[in-house]
Amino acid sequence: MHYIIRSGLNYWLVTENIWPEAQGENQPFGFNHIIAVTLGELYVLGLTSSIKFSVDFILERSKNQQLKALHYKTELQYLKAQIQPHFFFNTLNSLYALTLHKSSKASEVVVKLSQFMSYIIYDANKKKVFLLQEIRYIDNYIDLENIRYGDLINTEVNIIGNIDNIEVTPLLFLPFIENAFKHGFKNNGQMDLKVFFEAEDKTLTFISENSYDPKTLSKFKNGIGIKNVIRRLDLLYGKNYELKIETTDEIYKVTLKTPKT
């Protein structure tokens, strides 16, 4: 039916020479003409279908990639939001105690806490920040804990190599330091913490070493903070990172290697 309508309209309305390439006995409306027209129609149909399927596939793949990227972004934001809520409560409690005793350290806590919150609200939402900026943030965090614990803790941060132009994901290293302050106090109530950043040709190495009470080892390894940061590393780097956690002689050591950017 389609053949009759198409060929008939073309014959009566356009031209009687509807099969100019035919020779000899191959006349319009004959068997050969029907086969030729049908094959031509199938070719056009196949071509247009292929184009449509290709376009649909590309659009669907693009949509899936956008949804996947949105999912990763949403999950990363959720994981970031889990960082440090207890720290703010503890710091505010310490600030309250200092104000009750009219300590001169109260104003220092307010300034550092303000800087800390500014970083969390503004810089932590960026995809990348300079490593020096992240280290200043970590220093600020440690300073606040020093005010809280005083002589009970001994901390130091070391930088090896040139880190001037290195960028990192915000809040990537802090959970390990948080973990040290949560679970790293020895039986005598004291805690030692050493942090290292080392820049090599293509790798940035972060090392955190802290004392710990062997009774708290399970909290170190199974805490939400560690699971959180491992999930973030998986989302950010896939398999392109190395995380090693060791415990020796009451020292809890974390070594994290990521690509230098």
Phi, psi and omega in degrees: 000315179299320180297314182297315181296312183296307183291321181297312179298321179294322182290314186277330186257336185248294182202148176282342180271070185274356179221065187296334182282352180288148181232146172066237186277354180284093183256157175303150180068008174272178183299315181297322180293319178300316179297316181298313180296317181298315178297322177297318179297317180296323178297312180297317180297316180296319180296311181295324178295319179298317179297316180297314180298322179295314179297315179299319180296315180297316180296318180294319178295318178298318179297316180295321178295320179295319178295320179295316179297319178295320178298314179298316181297316180296318181292320178297319178296321178295318180294322176296322183294341180280350185281131166067018177299322179293329180296318179297318179296316180296319180294319178295323176295319177296318179298319179299317179295320180294321179292325178298323180269004180053044181283145178290344180285346182299316180294324178296319178296319180299315181297311182294321179294323177297316178296320180298313181293325178298319179295315181298317186285319187257302187287327183293345178276353179280154179291320180222149172225161177290143182300322178301322178294318179295322179292321176299322178296317178296318177301318179298317178300313181295321179300318179296321177292326177297320178296322181290316186259342178064228185286358181286342181238149177232115186231153173205148178237128184239141179239128180239124180093177182271117182243014188305317187251013181279135176248146181222166174285132182299146173064024182279327185263337186301322181305327178291323178287320173304316181301321180297318181286335179280321189232005189264011181276136180280179181300330181277005177084007181251163181213135177248136181221128175235133180236135180232138169237124181232124179260122175248192186303307183235005188228140170253125181249128176246130179230131176235124178237126178216155175288165177197158174271123181309333180292341182260008185301319181298326178293323178299312188280331187250008182292156180298324182300317180291316178299322179301308184291326177295319178297318178297318179298319178298318181291322185279319189240354184063239178261006186269048174205166180226125179234123180231130179240125183231151174229119179216134175050046179061027174243126178260117187239129176244128175238119181238125177242127180229159176299140179276126180235000000 
